[in-house]
PDB file of C-alpha atoms in Angstrom:
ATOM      1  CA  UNK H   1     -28.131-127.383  68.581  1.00 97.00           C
ATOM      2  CA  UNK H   2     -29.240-129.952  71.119  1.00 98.00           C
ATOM      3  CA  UNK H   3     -27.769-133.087  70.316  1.00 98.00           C
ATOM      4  CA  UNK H   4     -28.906-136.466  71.423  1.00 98.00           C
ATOM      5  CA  UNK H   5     -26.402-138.423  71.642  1.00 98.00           C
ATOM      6  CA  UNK H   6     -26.321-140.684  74.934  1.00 98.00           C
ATOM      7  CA  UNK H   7     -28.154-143.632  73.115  1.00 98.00           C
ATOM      8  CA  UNK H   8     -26.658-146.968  73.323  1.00 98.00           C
ATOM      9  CA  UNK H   9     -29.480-149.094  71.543  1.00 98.00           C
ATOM     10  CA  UNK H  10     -29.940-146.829  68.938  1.00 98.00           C
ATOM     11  CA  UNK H  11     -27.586-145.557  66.154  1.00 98.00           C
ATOM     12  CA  UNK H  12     -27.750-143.432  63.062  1.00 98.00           C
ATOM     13  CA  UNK H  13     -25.664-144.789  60.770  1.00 98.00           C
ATOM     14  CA  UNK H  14     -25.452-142.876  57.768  1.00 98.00           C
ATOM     15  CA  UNK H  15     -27.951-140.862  55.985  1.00 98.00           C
ATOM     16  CA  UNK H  16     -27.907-140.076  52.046  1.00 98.00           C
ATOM     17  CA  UNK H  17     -29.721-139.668  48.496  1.00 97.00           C
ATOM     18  CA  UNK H  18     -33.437-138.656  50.968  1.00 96.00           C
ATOM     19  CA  UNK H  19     -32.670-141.867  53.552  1.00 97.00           C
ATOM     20  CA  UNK H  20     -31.041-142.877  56.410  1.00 98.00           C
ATOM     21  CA  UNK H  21     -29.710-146.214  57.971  1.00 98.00           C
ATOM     22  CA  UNK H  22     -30.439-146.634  61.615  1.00 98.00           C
ATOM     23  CA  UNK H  23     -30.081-149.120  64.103  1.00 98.00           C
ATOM     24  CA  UNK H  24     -32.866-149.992  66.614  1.00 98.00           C
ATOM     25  CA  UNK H  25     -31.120-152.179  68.704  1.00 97.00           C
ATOM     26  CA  UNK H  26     -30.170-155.377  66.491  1.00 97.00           C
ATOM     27  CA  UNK H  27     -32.490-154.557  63.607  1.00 98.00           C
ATOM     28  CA  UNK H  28     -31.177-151.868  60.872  1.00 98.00           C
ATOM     29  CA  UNK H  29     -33.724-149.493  58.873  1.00 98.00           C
ATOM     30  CA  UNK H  30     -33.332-147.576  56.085  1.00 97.00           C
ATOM     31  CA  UNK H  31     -36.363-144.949  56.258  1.00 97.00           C
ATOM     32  CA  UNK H  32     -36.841-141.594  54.441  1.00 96.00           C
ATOM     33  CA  UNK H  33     -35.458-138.285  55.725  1.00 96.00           C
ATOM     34  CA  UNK H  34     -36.428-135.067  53.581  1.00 92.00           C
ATOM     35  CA  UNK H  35     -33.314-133.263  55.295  1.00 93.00           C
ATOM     36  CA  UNK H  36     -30.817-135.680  54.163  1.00 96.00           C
ATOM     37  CA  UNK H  37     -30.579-134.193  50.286  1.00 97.00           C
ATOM     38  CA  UNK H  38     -26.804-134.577  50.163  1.00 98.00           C
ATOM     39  CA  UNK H  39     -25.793-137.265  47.273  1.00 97.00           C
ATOM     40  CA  UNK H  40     -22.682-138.751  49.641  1.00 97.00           C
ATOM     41  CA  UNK H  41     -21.571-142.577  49.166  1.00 97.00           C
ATOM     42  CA  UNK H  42     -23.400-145.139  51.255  1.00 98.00           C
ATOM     43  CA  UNK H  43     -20.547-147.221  52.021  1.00 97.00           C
ATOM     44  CA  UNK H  44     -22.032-148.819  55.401  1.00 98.00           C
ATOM     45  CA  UNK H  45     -22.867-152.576  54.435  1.00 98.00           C
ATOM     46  CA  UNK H  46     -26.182-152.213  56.351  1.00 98.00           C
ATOM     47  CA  UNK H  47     -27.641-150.093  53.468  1.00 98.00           C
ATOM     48  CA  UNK H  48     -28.255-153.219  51.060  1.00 96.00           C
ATOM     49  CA  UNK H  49     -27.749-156.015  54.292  1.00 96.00           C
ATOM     50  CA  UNK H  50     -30.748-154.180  56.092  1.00 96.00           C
ATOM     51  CA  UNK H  51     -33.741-155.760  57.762  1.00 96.00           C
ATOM     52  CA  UNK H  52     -36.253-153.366  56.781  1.00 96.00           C
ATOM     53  CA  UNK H  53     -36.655-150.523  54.220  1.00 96.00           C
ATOM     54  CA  UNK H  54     -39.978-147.878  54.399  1.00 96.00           C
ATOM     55  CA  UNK H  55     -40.320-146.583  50.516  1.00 92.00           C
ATOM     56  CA  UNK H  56     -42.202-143.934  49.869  1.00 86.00           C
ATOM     57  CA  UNK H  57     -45.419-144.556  46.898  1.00 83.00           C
ATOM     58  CA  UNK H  58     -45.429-142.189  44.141  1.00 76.00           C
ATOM     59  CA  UNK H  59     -49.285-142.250  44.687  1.00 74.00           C
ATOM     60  CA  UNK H  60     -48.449-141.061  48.793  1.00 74.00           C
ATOM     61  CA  UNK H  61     -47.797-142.795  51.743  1.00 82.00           C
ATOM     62  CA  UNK H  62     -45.438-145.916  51.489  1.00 90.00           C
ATOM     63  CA  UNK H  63     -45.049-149.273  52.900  1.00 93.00           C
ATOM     64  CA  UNK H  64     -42.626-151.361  54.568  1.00 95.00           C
ATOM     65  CA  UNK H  65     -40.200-154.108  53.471  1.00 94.00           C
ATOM     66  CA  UNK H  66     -40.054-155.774  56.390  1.00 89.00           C
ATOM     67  CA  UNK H  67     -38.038-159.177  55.397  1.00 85.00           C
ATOM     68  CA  UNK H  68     -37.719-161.349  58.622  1.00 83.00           C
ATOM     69  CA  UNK H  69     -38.521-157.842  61.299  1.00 92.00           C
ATOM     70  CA  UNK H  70     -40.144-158.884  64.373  1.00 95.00           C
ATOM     71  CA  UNK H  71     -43.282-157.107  64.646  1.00 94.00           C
ATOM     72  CA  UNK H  72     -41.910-155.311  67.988  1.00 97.00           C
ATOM     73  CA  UNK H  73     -39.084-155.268  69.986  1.00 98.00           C
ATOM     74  CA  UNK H  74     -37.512-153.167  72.621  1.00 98.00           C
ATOM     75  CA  UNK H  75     -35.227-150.584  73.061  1.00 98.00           C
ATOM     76  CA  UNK H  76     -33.410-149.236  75.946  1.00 98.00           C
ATOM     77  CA  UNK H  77     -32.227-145.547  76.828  1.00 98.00           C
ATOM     78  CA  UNK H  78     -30.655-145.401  80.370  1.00 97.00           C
ATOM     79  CA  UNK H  79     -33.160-146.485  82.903  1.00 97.00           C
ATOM     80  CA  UNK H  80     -36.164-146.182  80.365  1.00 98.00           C
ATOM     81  CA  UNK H  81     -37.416-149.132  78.199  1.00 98.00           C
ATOM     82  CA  UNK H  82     -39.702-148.151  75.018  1.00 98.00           C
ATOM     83  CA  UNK H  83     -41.534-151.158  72.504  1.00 98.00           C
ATOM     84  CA  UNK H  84     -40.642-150.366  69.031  1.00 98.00           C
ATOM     85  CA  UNK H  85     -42.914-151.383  66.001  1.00 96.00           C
ATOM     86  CA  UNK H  86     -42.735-150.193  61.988  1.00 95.00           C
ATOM     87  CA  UNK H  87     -45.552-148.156  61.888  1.00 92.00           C
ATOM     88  CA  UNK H  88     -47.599-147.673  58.521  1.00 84.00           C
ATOM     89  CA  UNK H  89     -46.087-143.835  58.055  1.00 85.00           C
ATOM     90  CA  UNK H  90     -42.703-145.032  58.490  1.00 92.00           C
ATOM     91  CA  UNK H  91     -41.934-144.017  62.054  1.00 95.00           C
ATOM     92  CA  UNK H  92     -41.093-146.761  65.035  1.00 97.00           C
ATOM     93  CA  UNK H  93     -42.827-145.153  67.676  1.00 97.00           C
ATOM     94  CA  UNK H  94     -40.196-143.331  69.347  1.00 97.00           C
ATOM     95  CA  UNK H  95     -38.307-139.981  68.004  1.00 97.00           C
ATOM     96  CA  UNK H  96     -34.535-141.090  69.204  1.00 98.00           C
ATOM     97  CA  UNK H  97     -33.703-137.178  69.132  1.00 98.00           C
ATOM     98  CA  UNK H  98     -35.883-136.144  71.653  1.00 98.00           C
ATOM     99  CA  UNK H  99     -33.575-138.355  73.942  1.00 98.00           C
ATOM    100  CA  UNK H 100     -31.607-135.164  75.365  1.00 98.00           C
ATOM    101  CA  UNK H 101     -35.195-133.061  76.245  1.00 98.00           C
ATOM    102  CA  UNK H 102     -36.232-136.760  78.449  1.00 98.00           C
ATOM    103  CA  UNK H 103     -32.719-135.997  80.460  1.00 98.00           C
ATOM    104  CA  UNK H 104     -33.090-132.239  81.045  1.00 98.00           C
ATOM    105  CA  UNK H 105     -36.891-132.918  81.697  1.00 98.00           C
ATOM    106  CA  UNK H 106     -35.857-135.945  84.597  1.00 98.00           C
ATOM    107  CA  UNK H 107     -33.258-133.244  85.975  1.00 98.00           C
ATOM    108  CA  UNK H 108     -35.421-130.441  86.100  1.00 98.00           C
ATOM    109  CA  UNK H 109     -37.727-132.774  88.065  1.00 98.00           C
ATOM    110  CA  UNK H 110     -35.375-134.381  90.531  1.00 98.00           C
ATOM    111  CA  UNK H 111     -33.619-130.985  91.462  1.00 98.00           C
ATOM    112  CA  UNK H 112     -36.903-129.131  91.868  1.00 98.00           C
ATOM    113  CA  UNK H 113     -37.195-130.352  95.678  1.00 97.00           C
ATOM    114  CA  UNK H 114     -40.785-130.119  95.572  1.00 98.00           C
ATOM    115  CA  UNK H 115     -43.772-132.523  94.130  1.00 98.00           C
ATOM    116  CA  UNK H 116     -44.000-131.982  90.364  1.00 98.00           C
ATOM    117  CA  UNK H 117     -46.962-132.696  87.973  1.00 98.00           C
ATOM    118  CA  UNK H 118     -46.469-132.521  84.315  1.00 98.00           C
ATOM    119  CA  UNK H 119     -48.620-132.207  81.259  1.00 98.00           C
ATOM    120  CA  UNK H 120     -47.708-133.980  78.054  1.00 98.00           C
ATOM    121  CA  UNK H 121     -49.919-132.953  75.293  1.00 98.00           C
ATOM    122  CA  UNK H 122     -50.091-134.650  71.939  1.00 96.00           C
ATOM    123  CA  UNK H 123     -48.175-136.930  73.806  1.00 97.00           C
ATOM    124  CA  UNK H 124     -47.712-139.753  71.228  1.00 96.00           C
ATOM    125  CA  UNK H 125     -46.522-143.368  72.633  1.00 98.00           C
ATOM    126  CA  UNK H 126     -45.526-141.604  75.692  1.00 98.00           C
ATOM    127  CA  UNK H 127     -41.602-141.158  76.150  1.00 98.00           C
ATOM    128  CA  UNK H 128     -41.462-138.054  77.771  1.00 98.00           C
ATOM    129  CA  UNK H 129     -44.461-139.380  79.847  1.00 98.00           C
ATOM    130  CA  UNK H 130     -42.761-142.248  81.230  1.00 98.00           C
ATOM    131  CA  UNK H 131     -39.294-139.981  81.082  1.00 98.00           C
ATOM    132  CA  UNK H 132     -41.121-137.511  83.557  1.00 98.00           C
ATOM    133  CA  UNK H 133     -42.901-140.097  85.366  1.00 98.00           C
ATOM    134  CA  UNK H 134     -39.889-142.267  86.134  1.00 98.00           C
ATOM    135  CA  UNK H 135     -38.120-139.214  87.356  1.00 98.00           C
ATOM    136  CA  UNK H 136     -40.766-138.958  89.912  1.00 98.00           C
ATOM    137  CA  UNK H 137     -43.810-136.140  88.437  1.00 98.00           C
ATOM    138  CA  UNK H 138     -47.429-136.958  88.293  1.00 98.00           C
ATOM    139  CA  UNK H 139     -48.143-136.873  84.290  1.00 98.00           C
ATOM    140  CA  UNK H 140     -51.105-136.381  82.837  1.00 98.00           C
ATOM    141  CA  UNK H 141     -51.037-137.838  79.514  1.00 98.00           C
ATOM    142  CA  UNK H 142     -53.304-136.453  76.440  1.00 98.00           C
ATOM    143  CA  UNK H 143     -53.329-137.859  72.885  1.00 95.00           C
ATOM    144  CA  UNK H 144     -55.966-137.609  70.298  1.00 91.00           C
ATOM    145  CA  UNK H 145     -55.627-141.161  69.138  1.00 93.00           C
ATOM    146  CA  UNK H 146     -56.553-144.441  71.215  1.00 96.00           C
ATOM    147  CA  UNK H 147     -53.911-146.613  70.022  1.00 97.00           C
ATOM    148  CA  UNK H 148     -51.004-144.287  70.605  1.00 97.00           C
ATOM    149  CA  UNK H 149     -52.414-143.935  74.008  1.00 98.00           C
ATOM    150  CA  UNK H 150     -52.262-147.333  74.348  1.00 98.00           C
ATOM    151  CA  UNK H 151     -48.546-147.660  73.419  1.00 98.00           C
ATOM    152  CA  UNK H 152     -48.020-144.967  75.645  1.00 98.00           C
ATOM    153  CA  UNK H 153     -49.437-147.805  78.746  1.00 98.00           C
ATOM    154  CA  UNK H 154     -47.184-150.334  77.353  1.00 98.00           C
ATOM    155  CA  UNK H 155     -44.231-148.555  77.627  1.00 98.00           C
ATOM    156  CA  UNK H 156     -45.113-147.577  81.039  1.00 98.00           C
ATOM    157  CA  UNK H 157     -45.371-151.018  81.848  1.00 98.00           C
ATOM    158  CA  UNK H 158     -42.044-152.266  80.499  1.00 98.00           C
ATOM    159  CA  UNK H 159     -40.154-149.355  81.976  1.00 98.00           C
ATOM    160  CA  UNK H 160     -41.664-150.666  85.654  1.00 98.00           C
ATOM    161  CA  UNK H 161     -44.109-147.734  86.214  1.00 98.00           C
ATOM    162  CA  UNK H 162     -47.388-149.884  86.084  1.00 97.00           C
ATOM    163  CA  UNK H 163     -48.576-148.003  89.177  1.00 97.00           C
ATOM    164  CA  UNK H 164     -47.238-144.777  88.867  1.00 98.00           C
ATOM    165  CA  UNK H 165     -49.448-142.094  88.887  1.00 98.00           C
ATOM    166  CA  UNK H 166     -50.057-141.214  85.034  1.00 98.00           C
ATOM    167  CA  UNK H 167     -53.256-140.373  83.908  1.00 98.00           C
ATOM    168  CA  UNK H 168     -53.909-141.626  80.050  1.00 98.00           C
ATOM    169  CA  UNK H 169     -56.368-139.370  78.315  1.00 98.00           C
ATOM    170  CA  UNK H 170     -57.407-140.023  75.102  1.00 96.00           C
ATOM    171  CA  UNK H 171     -58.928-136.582  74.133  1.00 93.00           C
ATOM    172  CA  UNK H 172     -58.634-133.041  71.795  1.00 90.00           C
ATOM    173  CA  UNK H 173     -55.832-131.993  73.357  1.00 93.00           C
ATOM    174  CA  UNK H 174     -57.056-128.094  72.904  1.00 92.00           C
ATOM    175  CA  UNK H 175     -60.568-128.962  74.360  1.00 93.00           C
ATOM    176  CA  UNK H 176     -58.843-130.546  77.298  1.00 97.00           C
ATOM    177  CA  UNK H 177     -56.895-127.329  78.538  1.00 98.00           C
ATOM    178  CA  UNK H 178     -60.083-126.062  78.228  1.00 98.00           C
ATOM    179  CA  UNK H 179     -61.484-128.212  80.437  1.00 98.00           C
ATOM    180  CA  UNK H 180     -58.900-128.162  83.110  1.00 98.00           C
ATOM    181  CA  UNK H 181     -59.259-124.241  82.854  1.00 98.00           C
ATOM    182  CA  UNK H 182     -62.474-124.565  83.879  1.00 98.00           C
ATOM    183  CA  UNK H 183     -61.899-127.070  86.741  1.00 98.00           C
ATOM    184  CA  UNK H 184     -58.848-124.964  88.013  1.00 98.00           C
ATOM    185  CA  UNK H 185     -56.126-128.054  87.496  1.00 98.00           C
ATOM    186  CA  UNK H 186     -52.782-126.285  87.494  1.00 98.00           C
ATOM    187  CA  UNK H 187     -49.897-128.039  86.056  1.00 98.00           C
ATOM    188  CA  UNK H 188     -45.872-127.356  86.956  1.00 98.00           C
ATOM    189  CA  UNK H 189     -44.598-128.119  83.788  1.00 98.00           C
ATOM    190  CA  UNK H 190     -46.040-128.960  80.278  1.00 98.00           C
ATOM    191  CA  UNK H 191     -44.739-130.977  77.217  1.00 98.00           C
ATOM    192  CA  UNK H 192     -46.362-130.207  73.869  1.00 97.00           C
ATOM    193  CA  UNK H 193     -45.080-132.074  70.864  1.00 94.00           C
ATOM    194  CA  UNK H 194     -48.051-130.645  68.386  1.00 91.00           C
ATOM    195  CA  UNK H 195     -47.961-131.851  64.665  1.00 87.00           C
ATOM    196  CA  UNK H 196     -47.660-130.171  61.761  1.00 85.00           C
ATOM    197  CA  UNK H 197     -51.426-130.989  60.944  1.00 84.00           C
ATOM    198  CA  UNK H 198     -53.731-133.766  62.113  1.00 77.00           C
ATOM    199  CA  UNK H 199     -57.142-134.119  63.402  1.00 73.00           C
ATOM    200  CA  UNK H 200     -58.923-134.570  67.090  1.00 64.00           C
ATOM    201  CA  UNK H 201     -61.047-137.416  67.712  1.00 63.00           C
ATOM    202  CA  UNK H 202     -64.588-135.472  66.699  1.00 71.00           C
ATOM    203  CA  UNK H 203     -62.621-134.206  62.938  1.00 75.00           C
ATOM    204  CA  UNK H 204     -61.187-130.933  64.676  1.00 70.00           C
ATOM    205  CA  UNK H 205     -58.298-129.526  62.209  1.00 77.00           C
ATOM    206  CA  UNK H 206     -55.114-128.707  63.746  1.00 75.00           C
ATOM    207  CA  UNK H 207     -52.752-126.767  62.022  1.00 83.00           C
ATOM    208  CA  UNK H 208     -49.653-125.633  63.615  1.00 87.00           C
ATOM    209  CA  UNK H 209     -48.601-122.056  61.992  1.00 86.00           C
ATOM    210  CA  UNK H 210     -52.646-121.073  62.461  1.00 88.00           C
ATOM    211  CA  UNK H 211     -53.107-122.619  65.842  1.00 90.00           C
ATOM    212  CA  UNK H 212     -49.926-122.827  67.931  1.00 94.00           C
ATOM    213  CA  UNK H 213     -50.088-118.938  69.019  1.00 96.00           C
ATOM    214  CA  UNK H 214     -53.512-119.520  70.355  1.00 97.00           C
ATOM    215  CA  UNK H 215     -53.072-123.171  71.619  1.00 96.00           C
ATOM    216  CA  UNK H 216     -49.906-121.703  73.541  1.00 97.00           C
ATOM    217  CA  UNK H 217     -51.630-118.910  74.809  1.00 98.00           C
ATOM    218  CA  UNK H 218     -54.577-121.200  76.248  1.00 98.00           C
ATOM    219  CA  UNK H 219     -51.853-123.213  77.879  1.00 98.00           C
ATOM    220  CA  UNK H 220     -50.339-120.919  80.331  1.00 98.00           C
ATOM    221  CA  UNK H 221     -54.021-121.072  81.648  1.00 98.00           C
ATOM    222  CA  UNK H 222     -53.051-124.180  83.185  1.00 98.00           C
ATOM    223  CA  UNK H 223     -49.598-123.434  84.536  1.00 98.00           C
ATOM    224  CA  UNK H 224     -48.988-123.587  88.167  1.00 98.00           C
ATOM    225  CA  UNK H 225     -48.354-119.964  90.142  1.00 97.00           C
ATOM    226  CA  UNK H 226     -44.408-121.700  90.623  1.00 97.00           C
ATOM    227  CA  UNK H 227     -44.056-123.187  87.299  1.00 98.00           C
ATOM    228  CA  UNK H 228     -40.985-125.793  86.622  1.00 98.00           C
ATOM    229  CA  UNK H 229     -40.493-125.246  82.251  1.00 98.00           C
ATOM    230  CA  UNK H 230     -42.594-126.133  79.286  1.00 98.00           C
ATOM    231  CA  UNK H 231     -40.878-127.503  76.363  1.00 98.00           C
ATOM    232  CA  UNK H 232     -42.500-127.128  72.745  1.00 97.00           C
ATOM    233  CA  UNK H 233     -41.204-129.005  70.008  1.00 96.00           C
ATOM    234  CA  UNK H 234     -42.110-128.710  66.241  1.00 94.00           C
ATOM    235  CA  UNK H 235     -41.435-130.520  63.343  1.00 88.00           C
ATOM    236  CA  UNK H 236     -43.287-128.124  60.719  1.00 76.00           C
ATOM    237  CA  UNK H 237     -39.681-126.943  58.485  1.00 72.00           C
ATOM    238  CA  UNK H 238     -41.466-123.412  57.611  1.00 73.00           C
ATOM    239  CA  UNK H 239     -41.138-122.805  61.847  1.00 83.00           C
ATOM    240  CA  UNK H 240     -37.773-121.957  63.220  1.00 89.00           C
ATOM    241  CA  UNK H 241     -36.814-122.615  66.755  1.00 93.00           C
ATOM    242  CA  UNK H 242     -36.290-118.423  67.076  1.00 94.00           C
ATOM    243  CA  UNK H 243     -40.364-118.528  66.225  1.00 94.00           C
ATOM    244  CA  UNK H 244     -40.807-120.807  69.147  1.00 96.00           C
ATOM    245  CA  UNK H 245     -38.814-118.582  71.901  1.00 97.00           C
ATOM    246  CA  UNK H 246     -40.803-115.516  70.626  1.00 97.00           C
ATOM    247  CA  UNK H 247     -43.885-117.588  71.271  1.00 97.00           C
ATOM    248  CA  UNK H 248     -42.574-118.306  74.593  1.00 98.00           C
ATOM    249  CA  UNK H 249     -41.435-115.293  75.870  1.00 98.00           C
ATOM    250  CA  UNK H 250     -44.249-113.445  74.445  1.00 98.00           C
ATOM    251  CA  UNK H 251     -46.685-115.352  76.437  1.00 98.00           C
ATOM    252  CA  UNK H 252     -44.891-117.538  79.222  1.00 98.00           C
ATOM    253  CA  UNK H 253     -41.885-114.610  80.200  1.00 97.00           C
ATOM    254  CA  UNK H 254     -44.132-112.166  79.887  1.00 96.00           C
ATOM    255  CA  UNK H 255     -46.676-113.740  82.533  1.00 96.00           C
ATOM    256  CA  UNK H 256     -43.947-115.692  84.683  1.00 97.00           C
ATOM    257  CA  UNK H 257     -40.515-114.144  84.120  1.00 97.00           C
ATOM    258  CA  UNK H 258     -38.025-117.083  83.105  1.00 97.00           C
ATOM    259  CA  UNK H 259     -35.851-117.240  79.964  1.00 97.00           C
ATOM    260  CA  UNK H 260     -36.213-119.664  76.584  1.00 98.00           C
ATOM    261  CA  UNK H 261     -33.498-121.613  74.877  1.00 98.00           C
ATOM    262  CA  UNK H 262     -34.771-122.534  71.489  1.00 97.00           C
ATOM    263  CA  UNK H 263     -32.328-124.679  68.777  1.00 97.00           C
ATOM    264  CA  UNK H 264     -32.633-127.334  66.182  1.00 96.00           C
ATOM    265  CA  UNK H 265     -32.526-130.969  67.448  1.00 97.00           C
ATOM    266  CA  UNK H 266     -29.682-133.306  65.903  1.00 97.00           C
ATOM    267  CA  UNK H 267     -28.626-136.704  65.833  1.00 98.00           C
ATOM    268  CA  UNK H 268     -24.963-137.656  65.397  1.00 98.00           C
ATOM    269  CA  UNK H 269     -24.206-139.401  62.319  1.00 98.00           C
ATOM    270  CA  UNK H 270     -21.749-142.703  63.125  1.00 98.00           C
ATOM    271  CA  UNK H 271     -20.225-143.034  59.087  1.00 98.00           C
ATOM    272  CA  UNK H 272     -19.498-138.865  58.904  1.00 97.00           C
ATOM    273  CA  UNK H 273     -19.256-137.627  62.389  1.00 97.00           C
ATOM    274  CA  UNK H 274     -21.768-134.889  61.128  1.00 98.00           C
ATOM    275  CA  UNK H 275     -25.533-134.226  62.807  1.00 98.00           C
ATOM    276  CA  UNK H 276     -28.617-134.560  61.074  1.00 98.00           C
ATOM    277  CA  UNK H 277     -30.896-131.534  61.798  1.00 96.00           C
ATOM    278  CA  UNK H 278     -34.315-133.198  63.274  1.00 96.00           C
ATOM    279  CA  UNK H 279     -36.530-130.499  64.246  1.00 94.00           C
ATOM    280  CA  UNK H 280     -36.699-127.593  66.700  1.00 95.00           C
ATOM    281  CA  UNK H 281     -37.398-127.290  70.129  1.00 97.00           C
ATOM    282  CA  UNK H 282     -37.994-124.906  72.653  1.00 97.00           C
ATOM    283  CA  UNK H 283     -36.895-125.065  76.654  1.00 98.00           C
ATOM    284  CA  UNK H 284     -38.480-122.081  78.651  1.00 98.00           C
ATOM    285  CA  UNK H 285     -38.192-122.153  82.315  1.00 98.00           C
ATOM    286  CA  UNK H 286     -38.827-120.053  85.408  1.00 92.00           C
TER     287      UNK H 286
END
C-alpha cells in the first residue's frame, strides 16, 4: 500500500459506524466513507465538537451542516497550496491520499534531466497539475467540467504558478487524445484519475470497467518515443489495483518496456494507528 502520510494541514482522525473525522487545517469534518464499516468507539471529541458534518439523504445525495465553516480556506502540503470548499457531493476538492503520487510525480520530474510535459486527464481541481507543474513539467490540463477547471486556475495561482506553462482545457477528455493523435502532440508522462461514471460536456457516458481498456489503449497514442510514467488511479471498488498493472503492462510494457507497481492507496488513521484503504493506483514507468 502507498501511504500518504507527509501531510501537516491535514489529518484523519478517526473513522467509524460509515464516517470519518478529518481535519482540514483548523476546521474538522465528519463525511461518509463506505470502507469504514467497522462499529469501533468514536472517542475523539471532534466527532460531536465538529464544524461540519456531510449526511447522506435517504432519497440520494446529501447535504452539508456547515455551522460557522468558511466557505473556503486553504490548505498546505509542502511547497503546494490548494483552496478547499464543501462541495455539494461531500468532497473538499482535494483527495489528501493522492498526496504520496504528487511526490513521486515531482521526483520523477526533477531527476529526469530533460524538459518534461505531462498530461493530466480528468484532472479535477488540479493537484497533480500544479504538483507536476511546480516541479518544473509543462501540463496540459483536461477536465470535462468548467468549474473544476476553474479551481484547478485558482490553485495554480495560490501555489505561485500564475505564469507557468499549464494549459487548462475544458473538454471530453477521450475526444481530446483523439485530437492530439491527430495533431501528433506527444506527451512524457500522463495522469488519468477517470471516475467511476460521469458524463463529457456534449452527454458522452463514461464508464470505467467498459471504457478504461480502450481509453488506455488510445492513450499510449500520445506518449512520447522516451516516455517518463503514467499513473492511473481508480476509485471504482469492483477494480483492483492487480487489474490496473495488467492494463498497463498489457498495453504500455508491451509497447515501451518499463515495469508497473499497482497497490491500494491509504491514509493513516491518528486515534488507531491503522490505514484506511482509499482507492487503487497504478505507477508504470520506463
Amino acid at each position: 500500500m502507498y501511504i500518504s502520510d507527509g501531510w501537516k494541514e491535514f489529518e484523519l482522525l478517526d473513522c467509524s459506524k460509515g464516517e470519518k473525522l478529518e481535519r482540514w487545517g483548523n476546521y474538522y469534518l465528519v463525511r461518509p466513507d463506505p470502507q469504514a464499516i467497522w462499529d469501533t468507539p468514536r472517542r475523539n471529541m471532534h466527532w460531536n465538537d465538529r464544524d461540519a458534518r456531510y449526511r447522506r439523504s435517504e432519497t440520494g445525495g446529501g447535504s452539508w451542516d456547515k455551522g460557522k465553516l468558511p466557505p473556503a480556506w486553504q490548505i498546505h502540503y509542502g511547497e503546494l497550496t490548494f483552496n478547499v470548499r464543501p462541495m455539494n457531493f461531500k468532497h473538499t476538492g482535494i483527495f489528501p491520499e493522492q498526496a504520496c503520487n504528487w511526490d513521486w510525480a515531482m521526483a520523477k520530474i526533477r531527476s529526469a534531466g530533460r524538459p518534461i510535459s505531462v498530461l493530466n486527464l480528468f484532472g479535477y481541481t488540479g493537484a497533480a497539475t500544479v504538483a507536476c507543474a511546480k516541479a518544473g513539467a509543462q501540463v496540459c490540463h483536461v477536465d470535462a467540467a468548467k468549474g473544476m477547471v476553474a479551481w484547478g486556475k485558482e490553485n495554480a495561482a495560490v501555489s505561485g504558478l500564475s505564469e507557468a506553462p499549464i494549459r487548462w482545457i475544458v473538454d471530453d477528455c477521450a475526444k481530446f487524445v483523439e485530437r492530439e493523435i491527430r495533431r501528433g502532440h506527444k506527451y512524457d508522462a500522463i495522469i488519468m484519475d477517470p471516475p467511476s461514471y460521469g458524463r463529457g460536456p456534449g452527454g458522452e457516458v463514461w464508464k470505467l470497467e467498459t471504457n478504461l481498456w480502450p481509453f488506455v489503449s488510445l492513450c499510449a497514442g500520445v506518449l512520447s518515443d522516451d516516455p517518463l510514467f503514467v499513473i492511473i488511479n481508480s476509485y471504482t471498488t469492483g477494480l483492483s489495483a492487480s487489474v490496473l498493472s495488467y492494463v498497463t503492462e498489457s498495453i504500455f510494457t508491451k509497447k515501451f518496456g518499463g515495469h508497473s507497481d499497482s497497490r491500494e492507496l491509504g491514509l493513516p488513521v491518528t486515534d488507531t494507528g491503522l490505514v484506511l484503504p482509499c482507492g487503487a493506483t497504478c505507477r508504470w514507468e520506463r
